[in-house]
Coordinates of C-alpha atoms in Angstrom, one line a residue:
X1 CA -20.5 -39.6 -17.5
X2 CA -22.9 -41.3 -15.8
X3 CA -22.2 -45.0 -15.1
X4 CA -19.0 -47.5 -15.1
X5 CA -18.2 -51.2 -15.7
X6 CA -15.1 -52.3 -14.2
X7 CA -13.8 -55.8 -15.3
X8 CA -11.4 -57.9 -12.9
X9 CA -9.1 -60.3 -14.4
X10 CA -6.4 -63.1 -14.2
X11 CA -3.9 -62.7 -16.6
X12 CA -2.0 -65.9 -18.0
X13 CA 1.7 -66.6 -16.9
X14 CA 3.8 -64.1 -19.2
X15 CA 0.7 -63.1 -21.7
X16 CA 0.8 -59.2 -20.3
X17 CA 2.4 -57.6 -23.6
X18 CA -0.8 -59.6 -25.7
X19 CA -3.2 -58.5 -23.1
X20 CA -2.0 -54.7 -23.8
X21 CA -1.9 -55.8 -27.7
X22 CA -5.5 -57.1 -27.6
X23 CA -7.3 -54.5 -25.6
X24 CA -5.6 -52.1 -27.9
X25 CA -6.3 -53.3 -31.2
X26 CA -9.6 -55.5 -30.9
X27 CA -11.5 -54.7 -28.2
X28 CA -11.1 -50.9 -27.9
X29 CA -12.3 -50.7 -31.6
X30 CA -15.3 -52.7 -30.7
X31 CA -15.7 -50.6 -27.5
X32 CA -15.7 -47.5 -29.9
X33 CA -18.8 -48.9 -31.9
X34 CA -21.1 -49.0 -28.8
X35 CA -24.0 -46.8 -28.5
X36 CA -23.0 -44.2 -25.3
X37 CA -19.0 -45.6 -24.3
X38 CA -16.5 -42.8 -23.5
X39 CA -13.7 -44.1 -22.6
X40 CA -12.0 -47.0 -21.3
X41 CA -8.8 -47.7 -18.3
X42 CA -7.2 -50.7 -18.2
X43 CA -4.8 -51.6 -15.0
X44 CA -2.3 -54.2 -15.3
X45 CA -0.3 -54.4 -11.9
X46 CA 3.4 -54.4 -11.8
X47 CA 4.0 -58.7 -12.3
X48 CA 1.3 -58.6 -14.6
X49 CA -0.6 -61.3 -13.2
X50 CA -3.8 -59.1 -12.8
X51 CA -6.3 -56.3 -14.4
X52 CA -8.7 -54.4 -14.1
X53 CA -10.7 -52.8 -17.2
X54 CA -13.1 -49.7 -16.7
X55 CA -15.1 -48.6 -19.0
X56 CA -17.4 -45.2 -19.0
X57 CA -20.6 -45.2 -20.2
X58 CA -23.6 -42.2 -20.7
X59 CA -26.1 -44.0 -18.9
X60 CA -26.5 -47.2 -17.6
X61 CA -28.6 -48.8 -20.4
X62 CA -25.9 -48.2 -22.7
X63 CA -23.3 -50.4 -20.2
X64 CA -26.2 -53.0 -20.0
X65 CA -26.8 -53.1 -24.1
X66 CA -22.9 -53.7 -24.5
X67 CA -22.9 -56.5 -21.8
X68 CA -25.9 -58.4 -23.5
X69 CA -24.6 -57.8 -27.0
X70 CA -20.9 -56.7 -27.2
X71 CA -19.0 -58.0 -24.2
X72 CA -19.6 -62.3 -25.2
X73 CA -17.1 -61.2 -28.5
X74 CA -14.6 -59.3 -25.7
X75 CA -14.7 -62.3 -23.1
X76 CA -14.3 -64.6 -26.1
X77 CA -11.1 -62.5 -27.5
X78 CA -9.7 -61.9 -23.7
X79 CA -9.8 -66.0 -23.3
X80 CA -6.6 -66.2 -25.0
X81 CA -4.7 -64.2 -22.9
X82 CA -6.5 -64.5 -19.4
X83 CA -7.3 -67.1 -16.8
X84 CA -10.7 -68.1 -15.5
X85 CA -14.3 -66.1 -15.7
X86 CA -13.8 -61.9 -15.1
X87 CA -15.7 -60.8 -12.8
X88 CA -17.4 -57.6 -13.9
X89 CA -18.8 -55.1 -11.2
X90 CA -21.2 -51.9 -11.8
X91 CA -20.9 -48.2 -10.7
X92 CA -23.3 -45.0 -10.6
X93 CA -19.9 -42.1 -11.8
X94 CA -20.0 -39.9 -8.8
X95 CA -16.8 -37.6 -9.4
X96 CA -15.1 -37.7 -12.7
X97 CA -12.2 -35.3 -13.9
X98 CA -12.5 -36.6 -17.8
X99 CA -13.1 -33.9 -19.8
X100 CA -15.8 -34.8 -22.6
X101 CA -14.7 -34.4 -25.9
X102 CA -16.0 -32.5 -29.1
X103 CA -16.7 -36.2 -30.8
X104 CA -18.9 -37.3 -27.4
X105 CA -16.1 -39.3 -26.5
X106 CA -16.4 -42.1 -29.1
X107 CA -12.8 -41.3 -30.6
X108 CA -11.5 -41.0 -33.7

């Protein structure tokens, strides 16, 4: 692991459970089906007004290819569901405890 995205957002009044349902069953599955993604967190905080979404990349040009070219579908699917533009942020991995897997991380 080499490089992170980390995605801030506003979640609508009460729209936690669909946030959960559409990270899980649309954009993960897109996520999957990028050149270099690992893996992916997502935070919700306890009233479920906010979250944060990071995602683990090989190498920064892979993070960059998603954003140009995968992420307008994700923002579009997440407008349901959350309030306002996300604000995504950019980070050089320094430590990591993930353990790589035998597929390369890509899953299933």
């Amino acid at each position: 692991m080499s490089f992170a995205r980390t995605v801030s957002m506003r979640l609508k009044p009460n729209a936690a459970k669909d946030f959960k349902q559409t990270i899980e069953n649309e954009i993960v599955p897109i996520l999957r089906q990028q050149q270099g993604f690992q893996d992916e967190l997502v935070l919700v905080n306890p009233n479920g007004t906010e979250a944060i979404a990071i995602s683990l990349w090989n190498n920064k040009e892979s993070a960059e290819s998603y954003q140009r070219d995968g992420y307008p579908k994700v923002q579009k699917l997440l407008s349901k569901v959350i309030e306002g533009t996300p604000q995504v942020q950019t980070y050089d991995v320094a430590v990591s405890s993930l353990q790589k897997t035998a597929t390369g991380g890509r899953g299933a």
